[in-house]
PDB file of C-alpha atoms in Angstrom:
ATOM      1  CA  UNK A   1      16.162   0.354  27.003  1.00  0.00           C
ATOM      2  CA  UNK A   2      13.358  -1.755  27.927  1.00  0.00           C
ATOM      3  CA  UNK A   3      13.133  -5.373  28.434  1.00  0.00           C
ATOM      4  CA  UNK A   4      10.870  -7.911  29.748  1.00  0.00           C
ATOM      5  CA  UNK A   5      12.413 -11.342  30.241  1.00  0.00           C
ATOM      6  CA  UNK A   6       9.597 -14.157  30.548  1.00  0.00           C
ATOM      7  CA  UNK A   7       9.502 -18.221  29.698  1.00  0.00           C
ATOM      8  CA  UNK A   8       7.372 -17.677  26.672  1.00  0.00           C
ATOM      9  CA  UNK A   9      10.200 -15.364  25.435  1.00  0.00           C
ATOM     10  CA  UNK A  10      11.924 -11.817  26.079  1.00  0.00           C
ATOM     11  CA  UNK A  11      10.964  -8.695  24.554  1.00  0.00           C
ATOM     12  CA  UNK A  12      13.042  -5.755  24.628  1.00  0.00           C
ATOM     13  CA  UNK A  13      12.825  -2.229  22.784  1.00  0.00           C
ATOM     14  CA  UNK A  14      16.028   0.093  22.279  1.00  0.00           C
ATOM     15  CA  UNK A  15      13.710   2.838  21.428  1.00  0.00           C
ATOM     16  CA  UNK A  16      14.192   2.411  17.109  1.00  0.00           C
ATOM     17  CA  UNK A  17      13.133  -1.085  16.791  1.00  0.00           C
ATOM     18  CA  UNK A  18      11.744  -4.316  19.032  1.00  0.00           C
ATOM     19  CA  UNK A  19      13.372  -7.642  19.277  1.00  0.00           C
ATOM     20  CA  UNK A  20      11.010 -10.328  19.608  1.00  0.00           C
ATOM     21  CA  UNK A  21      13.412 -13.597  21.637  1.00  0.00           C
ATOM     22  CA  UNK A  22      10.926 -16.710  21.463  1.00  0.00           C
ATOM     23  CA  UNK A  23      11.716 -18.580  25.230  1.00  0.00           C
ATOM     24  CA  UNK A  24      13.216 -22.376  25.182  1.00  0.00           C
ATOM     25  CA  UNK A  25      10.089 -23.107  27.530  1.00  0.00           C
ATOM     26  CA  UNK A  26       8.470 -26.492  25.907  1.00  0.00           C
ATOM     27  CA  UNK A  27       5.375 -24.582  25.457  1.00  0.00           C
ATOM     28  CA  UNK A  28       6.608 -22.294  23.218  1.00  0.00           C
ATOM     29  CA  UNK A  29       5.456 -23.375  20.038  1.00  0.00           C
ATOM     30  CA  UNK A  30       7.370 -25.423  16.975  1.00  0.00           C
ATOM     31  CA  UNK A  31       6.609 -22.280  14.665  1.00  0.00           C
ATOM     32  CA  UNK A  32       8.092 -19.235  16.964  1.00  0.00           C
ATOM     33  CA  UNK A  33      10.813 -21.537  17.925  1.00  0.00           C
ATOM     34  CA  UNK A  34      11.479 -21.859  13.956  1.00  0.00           C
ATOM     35  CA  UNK A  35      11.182 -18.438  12.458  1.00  0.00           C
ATOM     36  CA  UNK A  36      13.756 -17.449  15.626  1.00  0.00           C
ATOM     37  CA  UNK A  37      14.160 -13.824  16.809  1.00  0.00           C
ATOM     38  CA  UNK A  38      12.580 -10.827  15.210  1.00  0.00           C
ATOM     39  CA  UNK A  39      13.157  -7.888  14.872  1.00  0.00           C
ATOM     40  CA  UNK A  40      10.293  -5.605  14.539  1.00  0.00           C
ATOM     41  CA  UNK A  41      11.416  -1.735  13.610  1.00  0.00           C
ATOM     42  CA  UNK A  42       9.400   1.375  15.570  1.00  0.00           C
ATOM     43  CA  UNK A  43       7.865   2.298  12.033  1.00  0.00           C
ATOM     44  CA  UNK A  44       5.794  -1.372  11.737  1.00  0.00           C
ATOM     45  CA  UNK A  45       3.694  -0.642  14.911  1.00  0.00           C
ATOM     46  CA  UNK A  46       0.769   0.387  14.910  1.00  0.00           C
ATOM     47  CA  UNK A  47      -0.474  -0.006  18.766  1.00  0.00           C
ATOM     48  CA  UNK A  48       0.686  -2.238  21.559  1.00  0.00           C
ATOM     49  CA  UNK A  49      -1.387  -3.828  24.290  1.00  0.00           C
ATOM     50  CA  UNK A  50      -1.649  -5.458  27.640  1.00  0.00           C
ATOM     51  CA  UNK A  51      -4.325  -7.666  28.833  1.00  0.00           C
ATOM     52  CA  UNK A  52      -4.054  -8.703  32.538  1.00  0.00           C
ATOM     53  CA  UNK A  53      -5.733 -12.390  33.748  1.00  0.00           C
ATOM     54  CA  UNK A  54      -5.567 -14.296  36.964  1.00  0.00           C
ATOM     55  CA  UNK A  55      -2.758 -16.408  36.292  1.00  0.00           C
ATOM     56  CA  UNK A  56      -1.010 -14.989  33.509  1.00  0.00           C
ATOM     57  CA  UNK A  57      -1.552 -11.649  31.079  1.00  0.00           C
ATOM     58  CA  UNK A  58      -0.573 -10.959  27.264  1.00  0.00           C
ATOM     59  CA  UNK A  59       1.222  -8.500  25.807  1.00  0.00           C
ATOM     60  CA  UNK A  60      -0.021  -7.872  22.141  1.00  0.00           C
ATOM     61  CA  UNK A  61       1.724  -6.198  19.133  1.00  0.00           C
ATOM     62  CA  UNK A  62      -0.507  -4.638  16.724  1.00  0.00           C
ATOM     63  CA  UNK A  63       1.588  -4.143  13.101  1.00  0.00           C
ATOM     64  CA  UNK A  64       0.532  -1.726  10.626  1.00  0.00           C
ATOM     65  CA  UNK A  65      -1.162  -3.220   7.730  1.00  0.00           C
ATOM     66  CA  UNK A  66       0.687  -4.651   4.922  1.00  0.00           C
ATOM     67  CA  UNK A  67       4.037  -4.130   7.012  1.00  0.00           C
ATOM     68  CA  UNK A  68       5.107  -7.675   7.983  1.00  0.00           C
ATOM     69  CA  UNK A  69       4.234 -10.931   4.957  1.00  0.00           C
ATOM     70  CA  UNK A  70       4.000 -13.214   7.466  1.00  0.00           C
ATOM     71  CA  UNK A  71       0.496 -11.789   8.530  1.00  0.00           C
ATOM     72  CA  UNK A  72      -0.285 -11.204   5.288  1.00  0.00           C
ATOM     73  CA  UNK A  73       0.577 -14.504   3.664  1.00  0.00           C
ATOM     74  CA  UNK A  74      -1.203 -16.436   7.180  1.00  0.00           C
ATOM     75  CA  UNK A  75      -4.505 -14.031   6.621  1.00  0.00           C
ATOM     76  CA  UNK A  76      -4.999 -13.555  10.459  1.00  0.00           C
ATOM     77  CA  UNK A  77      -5.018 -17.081  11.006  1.00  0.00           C
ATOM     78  CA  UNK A  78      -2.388 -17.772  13.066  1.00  0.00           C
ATOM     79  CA  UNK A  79      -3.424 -19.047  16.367  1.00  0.00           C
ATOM     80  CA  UNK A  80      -2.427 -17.277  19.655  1.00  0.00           C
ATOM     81  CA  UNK A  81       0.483 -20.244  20.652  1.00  0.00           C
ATOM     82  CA  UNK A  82       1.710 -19.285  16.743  1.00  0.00           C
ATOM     83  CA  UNK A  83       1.424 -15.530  16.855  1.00  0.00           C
ATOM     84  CA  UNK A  84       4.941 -14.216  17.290  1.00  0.00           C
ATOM     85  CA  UNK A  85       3.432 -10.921  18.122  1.00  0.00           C
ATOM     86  CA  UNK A  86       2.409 -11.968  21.884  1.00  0.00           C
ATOM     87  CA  UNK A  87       4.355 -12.941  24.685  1.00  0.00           C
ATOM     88  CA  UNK A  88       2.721 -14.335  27.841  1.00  0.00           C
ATOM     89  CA  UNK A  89       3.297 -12.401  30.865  1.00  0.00           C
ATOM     90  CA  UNK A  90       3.685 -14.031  34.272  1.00  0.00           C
ATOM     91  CA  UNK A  91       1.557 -11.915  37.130  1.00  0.00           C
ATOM     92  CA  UNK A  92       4.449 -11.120  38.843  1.00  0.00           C
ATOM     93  CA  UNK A  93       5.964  -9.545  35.824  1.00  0.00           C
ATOM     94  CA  UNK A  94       2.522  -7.111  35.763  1.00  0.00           C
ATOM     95  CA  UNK A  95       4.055  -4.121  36.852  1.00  0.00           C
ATOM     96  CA  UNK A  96       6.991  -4.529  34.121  1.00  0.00           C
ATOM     97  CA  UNK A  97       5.119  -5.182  31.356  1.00  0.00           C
ATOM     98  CA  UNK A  98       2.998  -1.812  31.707  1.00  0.00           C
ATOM     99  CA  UNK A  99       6.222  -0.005  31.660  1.00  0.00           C
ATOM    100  CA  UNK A 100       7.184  -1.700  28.512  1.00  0.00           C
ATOM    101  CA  UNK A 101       3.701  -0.445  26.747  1.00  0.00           C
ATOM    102  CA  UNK A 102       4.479   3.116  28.396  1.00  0.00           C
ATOM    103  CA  UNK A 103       8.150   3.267  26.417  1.00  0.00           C
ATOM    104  CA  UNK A 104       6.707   1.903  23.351  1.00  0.00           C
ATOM    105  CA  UNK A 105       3.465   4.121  23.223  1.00  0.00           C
ATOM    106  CA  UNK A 106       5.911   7.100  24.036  1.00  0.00           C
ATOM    107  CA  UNK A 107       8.448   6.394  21.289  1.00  0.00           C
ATOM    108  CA  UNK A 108       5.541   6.148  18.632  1.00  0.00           C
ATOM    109  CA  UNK A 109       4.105   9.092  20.080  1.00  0.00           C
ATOM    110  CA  UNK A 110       6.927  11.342  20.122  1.00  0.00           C
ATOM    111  CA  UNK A 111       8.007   9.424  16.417  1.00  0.00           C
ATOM    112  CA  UNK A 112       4.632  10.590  15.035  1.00  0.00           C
ATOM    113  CA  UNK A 113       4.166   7.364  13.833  1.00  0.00           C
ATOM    114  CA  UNK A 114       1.029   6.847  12.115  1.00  0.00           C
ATOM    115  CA  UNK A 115      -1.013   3.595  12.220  1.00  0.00           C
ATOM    116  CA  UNK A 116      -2.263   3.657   8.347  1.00  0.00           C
ATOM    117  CA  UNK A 117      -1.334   0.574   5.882  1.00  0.00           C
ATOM    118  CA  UNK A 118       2.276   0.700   4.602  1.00  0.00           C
ATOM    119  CA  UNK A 119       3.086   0.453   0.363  1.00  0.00           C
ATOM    120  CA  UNK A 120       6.220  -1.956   0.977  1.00  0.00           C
ATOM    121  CA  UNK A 121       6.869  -4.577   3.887  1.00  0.00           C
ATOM    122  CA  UNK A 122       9.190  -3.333   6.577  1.00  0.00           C
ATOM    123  CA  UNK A 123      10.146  -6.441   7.626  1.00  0.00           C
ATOM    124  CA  UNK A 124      12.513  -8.898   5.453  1.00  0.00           C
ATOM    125  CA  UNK A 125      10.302 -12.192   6.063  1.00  0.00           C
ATOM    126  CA  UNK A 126      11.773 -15.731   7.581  1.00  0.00           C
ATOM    127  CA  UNK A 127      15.259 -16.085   6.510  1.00  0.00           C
ATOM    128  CA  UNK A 128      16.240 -18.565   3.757  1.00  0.00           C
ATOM    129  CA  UNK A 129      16.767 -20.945   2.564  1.00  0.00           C
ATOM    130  CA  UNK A 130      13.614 -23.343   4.108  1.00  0.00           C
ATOM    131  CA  UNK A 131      12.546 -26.935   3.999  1.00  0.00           C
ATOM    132  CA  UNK A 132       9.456 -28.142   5.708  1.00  0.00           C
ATOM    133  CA  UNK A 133       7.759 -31.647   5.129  1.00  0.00           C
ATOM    134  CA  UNK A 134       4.145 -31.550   6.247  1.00  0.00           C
ATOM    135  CA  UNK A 135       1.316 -32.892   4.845  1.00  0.00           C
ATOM    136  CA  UNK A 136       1.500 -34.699   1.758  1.00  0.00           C
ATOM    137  CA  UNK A 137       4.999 -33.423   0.445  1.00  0.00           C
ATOM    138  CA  UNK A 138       8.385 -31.326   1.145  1.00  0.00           C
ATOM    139  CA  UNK A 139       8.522 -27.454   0.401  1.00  0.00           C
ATOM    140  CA  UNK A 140      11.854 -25.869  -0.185  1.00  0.00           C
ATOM    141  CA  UNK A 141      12.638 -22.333  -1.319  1.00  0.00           C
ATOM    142  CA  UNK A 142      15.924 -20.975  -1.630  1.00  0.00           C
ATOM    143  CA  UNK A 143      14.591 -17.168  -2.908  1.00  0.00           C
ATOM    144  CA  UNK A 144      14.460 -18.040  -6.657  1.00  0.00           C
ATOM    145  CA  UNK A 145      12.726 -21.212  -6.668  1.00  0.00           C
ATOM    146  CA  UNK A 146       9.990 -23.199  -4.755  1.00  0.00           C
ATOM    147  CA  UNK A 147      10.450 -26.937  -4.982  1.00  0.00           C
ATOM    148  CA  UNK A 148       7.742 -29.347  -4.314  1.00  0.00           C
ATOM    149  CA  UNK A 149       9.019 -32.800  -3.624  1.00  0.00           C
ATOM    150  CA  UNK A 150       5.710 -35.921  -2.651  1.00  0.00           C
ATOM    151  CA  UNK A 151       5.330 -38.765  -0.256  1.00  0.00           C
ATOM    152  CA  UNK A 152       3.485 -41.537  -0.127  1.00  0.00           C
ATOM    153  CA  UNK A 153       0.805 -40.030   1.405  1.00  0.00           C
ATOM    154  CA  UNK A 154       0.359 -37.803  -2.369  1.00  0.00           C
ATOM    155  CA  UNK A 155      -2.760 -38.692  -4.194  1.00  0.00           C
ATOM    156  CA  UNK A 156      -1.721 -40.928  -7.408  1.00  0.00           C
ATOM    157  CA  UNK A 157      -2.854 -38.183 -10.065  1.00  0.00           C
ATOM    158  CA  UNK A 158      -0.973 -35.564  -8.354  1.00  0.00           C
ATOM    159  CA  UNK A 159       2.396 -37.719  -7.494  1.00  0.00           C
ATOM    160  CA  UNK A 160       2.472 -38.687 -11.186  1.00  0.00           C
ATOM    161  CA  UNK A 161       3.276 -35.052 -12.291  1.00  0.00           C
ATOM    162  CA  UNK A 162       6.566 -35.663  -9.967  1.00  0.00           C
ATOM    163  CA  UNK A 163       8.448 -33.049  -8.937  1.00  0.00           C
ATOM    164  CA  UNK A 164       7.958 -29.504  -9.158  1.00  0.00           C
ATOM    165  CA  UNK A 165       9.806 -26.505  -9.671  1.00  0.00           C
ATOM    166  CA  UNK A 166       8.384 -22.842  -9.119  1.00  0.00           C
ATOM    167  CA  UNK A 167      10.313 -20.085 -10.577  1.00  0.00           C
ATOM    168  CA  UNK A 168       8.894 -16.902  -8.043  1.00  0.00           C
ATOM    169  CA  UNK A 169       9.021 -14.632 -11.318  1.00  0.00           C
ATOM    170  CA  UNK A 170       6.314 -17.162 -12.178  1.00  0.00           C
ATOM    171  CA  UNK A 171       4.041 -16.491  -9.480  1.00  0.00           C
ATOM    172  CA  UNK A 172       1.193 -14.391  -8.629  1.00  0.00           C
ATOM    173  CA  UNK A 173      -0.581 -15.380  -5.290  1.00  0.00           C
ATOM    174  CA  UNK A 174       0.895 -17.671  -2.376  1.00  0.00           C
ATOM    175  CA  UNK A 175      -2.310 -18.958   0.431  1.00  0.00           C
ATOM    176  CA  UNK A 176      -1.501 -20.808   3.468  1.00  0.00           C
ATOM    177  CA  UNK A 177      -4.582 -22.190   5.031  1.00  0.00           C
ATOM    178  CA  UNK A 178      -4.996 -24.130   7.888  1.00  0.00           C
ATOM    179  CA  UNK A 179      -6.538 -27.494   8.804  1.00  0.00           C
ATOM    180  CA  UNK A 180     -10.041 -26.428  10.589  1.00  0.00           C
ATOM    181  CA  UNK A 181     -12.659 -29.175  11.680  1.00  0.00           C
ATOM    182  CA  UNK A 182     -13.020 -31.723   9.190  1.00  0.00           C
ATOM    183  CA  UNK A 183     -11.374 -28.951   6.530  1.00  0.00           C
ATOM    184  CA  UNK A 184      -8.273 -30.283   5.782  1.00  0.00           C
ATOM    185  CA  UNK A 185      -5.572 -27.274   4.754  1.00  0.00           C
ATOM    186  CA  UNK A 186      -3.141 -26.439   2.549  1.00  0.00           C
ATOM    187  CA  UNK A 187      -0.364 -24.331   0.947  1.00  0.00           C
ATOM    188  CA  UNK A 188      -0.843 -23.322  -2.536  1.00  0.00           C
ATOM    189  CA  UNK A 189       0.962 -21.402  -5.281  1.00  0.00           C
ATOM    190  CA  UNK A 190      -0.843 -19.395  -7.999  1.00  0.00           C
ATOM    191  CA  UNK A 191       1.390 -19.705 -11.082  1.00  0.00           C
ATOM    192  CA  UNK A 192       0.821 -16.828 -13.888  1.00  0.00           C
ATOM    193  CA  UNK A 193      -1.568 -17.380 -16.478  1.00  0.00           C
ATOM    194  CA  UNK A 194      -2.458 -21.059 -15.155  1.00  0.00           C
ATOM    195  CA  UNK A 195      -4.920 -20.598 -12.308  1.00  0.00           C
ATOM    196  CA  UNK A 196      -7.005 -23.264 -11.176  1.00  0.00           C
ATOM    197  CA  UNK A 197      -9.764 -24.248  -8.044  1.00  0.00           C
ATOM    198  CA  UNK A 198      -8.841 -27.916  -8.471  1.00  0.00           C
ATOM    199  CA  UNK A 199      -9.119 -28.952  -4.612  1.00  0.00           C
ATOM    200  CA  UNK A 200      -5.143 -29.068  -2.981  1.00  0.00           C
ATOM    201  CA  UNK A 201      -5.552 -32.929  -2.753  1.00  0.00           C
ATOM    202  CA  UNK A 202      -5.404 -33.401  -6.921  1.00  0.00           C
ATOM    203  CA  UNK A 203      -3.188 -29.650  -7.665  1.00  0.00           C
ATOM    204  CA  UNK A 204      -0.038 -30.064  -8.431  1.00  0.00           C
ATOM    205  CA  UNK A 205       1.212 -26.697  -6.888  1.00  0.00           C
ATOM    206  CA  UNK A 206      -0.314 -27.104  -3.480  1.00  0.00           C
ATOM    207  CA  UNK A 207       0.705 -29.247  -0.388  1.00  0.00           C
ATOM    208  CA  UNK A 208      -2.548 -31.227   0.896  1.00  0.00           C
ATOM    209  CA  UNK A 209      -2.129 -30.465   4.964  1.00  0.00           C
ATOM    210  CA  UNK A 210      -3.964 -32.591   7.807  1.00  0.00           C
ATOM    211  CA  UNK A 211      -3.903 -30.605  10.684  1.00  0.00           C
ATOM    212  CA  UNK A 212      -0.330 -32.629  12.148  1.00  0.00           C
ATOM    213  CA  UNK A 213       1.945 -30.643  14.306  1.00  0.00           C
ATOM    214  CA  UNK A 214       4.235 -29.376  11.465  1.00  0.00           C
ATOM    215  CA  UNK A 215       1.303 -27.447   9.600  1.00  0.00           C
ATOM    216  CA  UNK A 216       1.469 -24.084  10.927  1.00  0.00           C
ATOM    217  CA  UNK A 217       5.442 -24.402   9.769  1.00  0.00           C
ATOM    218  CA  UNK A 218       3.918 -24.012   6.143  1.00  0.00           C
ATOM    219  CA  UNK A 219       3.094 -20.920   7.136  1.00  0.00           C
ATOM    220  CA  UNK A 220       6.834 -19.237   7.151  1.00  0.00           C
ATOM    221  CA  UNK A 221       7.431 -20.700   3.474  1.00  0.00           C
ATOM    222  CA  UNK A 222       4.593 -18.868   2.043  1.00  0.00           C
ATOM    223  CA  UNK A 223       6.111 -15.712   4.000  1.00  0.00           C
ATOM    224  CA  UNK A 224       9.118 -15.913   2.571  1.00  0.00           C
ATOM    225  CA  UNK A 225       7.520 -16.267  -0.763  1.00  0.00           C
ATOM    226  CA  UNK A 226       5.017 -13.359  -0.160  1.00  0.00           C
ATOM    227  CA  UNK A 227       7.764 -11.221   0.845  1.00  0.00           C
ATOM    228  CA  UNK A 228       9.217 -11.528  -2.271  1.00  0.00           C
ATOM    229  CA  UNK A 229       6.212 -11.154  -4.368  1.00  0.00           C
ATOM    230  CA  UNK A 230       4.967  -7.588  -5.220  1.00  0.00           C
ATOM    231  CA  UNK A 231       3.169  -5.556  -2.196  1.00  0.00           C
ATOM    232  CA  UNK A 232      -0.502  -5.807  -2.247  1.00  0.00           C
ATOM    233  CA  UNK A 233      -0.652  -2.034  -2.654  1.00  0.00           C
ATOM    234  CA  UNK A 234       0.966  -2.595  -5.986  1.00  0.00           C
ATOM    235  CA  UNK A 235      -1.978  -4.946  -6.998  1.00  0.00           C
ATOM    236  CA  UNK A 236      -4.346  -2.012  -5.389  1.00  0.00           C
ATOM    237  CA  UNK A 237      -2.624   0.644  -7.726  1.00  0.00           C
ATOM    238  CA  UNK A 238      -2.871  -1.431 -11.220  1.00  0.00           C
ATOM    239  CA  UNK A 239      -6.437  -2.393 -10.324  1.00  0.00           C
ATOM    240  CA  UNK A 240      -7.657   0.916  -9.363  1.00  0.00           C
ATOM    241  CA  UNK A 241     -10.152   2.644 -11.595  1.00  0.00           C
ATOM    242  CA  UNK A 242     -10.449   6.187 -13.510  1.00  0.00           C
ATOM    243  CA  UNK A 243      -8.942   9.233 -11.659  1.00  0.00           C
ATOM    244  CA  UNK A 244     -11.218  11.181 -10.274  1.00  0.00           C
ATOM    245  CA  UNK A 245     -12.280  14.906 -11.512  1.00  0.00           C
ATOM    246  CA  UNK A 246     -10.198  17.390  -9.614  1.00  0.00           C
ATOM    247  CA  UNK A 247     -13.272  18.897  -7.947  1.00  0.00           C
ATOM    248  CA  UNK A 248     -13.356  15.920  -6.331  1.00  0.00           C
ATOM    249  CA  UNK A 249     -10.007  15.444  -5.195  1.00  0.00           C
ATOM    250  CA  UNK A 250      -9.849  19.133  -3.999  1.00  0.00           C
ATOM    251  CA  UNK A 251     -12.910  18.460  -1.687  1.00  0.00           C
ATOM    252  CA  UNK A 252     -11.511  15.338  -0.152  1.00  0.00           C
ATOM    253  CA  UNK A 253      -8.207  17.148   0.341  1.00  0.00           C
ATOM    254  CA  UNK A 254     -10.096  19.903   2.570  1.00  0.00           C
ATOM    255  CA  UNK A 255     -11.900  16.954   4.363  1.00  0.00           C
ATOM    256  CA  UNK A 256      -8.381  15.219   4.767  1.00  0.00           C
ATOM    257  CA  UNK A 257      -6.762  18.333   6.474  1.00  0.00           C
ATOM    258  CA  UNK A 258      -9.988  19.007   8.499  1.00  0.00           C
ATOM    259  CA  UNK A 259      -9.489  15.865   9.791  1.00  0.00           C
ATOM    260  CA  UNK A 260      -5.590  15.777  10.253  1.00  0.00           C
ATOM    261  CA  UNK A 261      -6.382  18.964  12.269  1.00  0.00           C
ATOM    262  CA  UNK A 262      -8.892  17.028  14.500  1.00  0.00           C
ATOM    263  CA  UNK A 263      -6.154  14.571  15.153  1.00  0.00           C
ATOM    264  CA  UNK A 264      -3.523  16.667  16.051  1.00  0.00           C
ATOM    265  CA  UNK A 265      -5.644  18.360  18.657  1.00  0.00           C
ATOM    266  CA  UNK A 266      -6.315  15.240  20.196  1.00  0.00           C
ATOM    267  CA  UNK A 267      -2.725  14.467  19.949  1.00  0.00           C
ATOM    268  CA  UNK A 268      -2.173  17.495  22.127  1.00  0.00           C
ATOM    269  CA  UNK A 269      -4.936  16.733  24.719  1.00  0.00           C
ATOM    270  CA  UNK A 270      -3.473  13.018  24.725  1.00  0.00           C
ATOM    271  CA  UNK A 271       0.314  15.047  25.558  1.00  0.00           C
ATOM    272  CA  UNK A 272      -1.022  17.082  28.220  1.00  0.00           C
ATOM    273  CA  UNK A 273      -2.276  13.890  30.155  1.00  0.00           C
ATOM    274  CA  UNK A 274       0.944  12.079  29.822  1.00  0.00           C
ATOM    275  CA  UNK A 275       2.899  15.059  30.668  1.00  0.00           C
ATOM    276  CA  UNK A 276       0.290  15.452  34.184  1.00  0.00           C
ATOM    277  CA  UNK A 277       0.014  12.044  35.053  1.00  0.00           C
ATOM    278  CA  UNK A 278       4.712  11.797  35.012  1.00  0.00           C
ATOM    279  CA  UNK A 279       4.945   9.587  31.893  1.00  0.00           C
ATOM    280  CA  UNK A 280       6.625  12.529  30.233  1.00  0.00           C
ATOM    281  CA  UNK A 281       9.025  14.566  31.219  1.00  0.00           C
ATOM    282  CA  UNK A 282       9.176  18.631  30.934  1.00  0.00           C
ATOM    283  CA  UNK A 283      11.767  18.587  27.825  1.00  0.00           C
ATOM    284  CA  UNK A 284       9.605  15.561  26.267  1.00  0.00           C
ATOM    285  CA  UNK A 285       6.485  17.331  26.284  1.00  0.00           C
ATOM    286  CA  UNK A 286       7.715  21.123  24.954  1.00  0.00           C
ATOM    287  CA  UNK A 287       9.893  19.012  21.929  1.00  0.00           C
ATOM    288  CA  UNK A 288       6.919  16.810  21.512  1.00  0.00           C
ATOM    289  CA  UNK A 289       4.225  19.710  21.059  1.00  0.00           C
ATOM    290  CA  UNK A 290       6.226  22.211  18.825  1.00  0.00           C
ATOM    291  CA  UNK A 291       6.502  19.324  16.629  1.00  0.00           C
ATOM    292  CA  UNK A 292       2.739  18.962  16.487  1.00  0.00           C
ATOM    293  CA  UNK A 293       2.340  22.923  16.622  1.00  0.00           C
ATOM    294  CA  UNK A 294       4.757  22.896  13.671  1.00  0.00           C
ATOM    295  CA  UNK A 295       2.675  20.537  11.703  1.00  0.00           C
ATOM    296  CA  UNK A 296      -1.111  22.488  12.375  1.00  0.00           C
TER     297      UNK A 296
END
C-alpha cells in the first residue's frame, strides 16, 4: 500500500486500483471538490509522473485514451486547479511522492499493462443524479433524461421554447467548452437527426456559459452523459472504410510482431535496471521476465 497524504488531496494505490481523495484545503477547486473521490483502476493508466519545483511539485496521472469520459467529454481542457488527475506535492513530501511513482510504474510493469486507447470506458463517470445552474440555465440528468430549465439571463428566442427534455437514447454528441478570452462557452447536446451550428446563445439544447466560477461544473454533466453514450471506438468502427486485401493485413501483422518483439526486449533491458538499481526484488524480476520470455 502506498499513500501520499497532502492539502490538495491524498492519493493512495493498493496495488489493483488508485483512489484519488480531493483535500478540504480552500484551494482545492469547486469541481474536484464536486465530482468527490475517484477511483482510478491499474488497467486506466497509462504513465504516471513527477515534476519537482521550488516550492511545491506535481504528481501527474496519464489515463489511457478513451478510458475515463470525463477527459473525453472536457477535450483536454480542463485546467490544472480542475484536473483531478494531479495532486500538488509539498517539498517536504519529495521523497514520498517518488516512491509512490516507483509502486505504480512497478505494478503496471509487472501487470503488462499496455498504454494503447481502450474500446469501452473503465471508469463509471460522476455519479448521478446532477444539477448545476451556470450560465444562462439549470442542467439536470438523472441517467435517462437531461433537463434544461432558463433564467433570466436566457436570450428571449431561446427562453420561449421553455423547458427542455433530452431523452439520452436521443443523443449523439455531448461538448463542454469553456469560456476563453472574450469566447464565451458552453454545454451543448447534439440531438439525432436535428443538428445545428446555431451559436449556444439562440440553441435551445445548449447552456450559454460566461466564464463565472460554476462553469467548469458543466463539465461533470456532460461526463455523465458521455459515459453513457456509445464509446468513440464504436463511432471509429461504423465509420471505418473497406477491409483491406489480406496481403495487406498479413504484412502489417509481420510488422506488428516485429515490433512487439522490439518492445519486449526493451521491456527486459528496462527489468534488468530496476532489478540493479533495488527497485525490484530477486522473485519480482525472475516472475516478471518469464512472463515476458513466455510472450517472445
Amino acid at each position: 500500500m502506498a499513500e501520499i497524504i497532502q492539502k490538495d488531496g491524498t492519493w493512495a494505490f493498493d496495488g489493483d486500483a488508485l483512489r484519488l481523495t480531493p483535500g478540504r484545503d480552500r484551494n482545492v477547486s469547486l469541481l474536484r471538490r464536486t465530482l468527490g473521490e475517484l477511483v482510478v483502476p491499474l488497467g486506466a493508466l497509462a504513465g504516471i509522473s513527477f515534476e519537482q519545483g521550488r516550492k511545491s511539485g506535481r504528481l501527474r496521472l496519464r489515463l489511457r485514451d478513451g478510458a475515463d469520459p470525463l477527459l473525453h467529454a472536457s477535450g483536454g481542457r480542463l485546467t490544472e486547479p480542475n484536473d483531478p488527475y494531479q495532486l500538488i506535492v509539498e517539498s517536504d513530501r519529495y521523497g514520498v511522492a517518488e516512491y509512490f511513482v516507483d509502486e505504480v510504474r512497478n505494478a503496471l510493469l509487472l501487470d503488462e499493462v499496455p498504454a494503447d486507447p481502450v474500446s469501452e470506458y473503465l471508469l463509471p463517470g460522476p455519479p448521478l443524479p446532477l444539477s448545476i445552474s451556470a450560465g444562462d440555465g439549470t442542467a439536470s440528468f438523472d441517467g435517462e433524461f437531461v433537463r434544461l430549465e432558463w433564467n433570466w439571463k436566457t436570450e428571449d428566442a431561446k427562453a420561449a421554447a421553455g423547458t427542455r427534455t433530452l431523452a439520452v437514447a436521443e443523443l449523439v454528441a455531448v461538448e463542454w467548452q469553456p469560456a476563453a478570452g472574450l469566447e464565451n462557452g458552453h454545454l451543448r447536446f447534439t440531438v439525432q437527426g436535428a443538428p445545428t451550428k446555431a451559436p449556444p446563445k439562440y440553441d435551445p439544447n445548449s447552456v450559454e456559459l460566461w466564464g463565472f466560477k460554476k462553469d467548469p461544473l458543466m463539465a461533470l454533466l456532460a461526463a455523465a452523459v458521455q459515459a453513457r453514450l456509445p464509446h468513440p471506438t464504436a463511432t471509429a468502427v461504423t465509420d471505418a472504410g473497406p477491409e483491406e486485401p489480406r496481403s495487406h493485413k498479413r504484412l502489417a501483422s509481420a510488422e506488428q510482431r516485429e515490433d512487439d518483439h522490439d518492445a519486449l526486449l526493451r521491456r527486459l533491458r528496462e527489468l534488468g535496471d530496476l532489478h540493479r538499481t533495488g527497485v525490484l526484488t530477486d522473485e519480482e524480476f525472475t516472475l516478471a521476465k518469464q512472463a515476458i520470455l513466455k510472450r517472445m
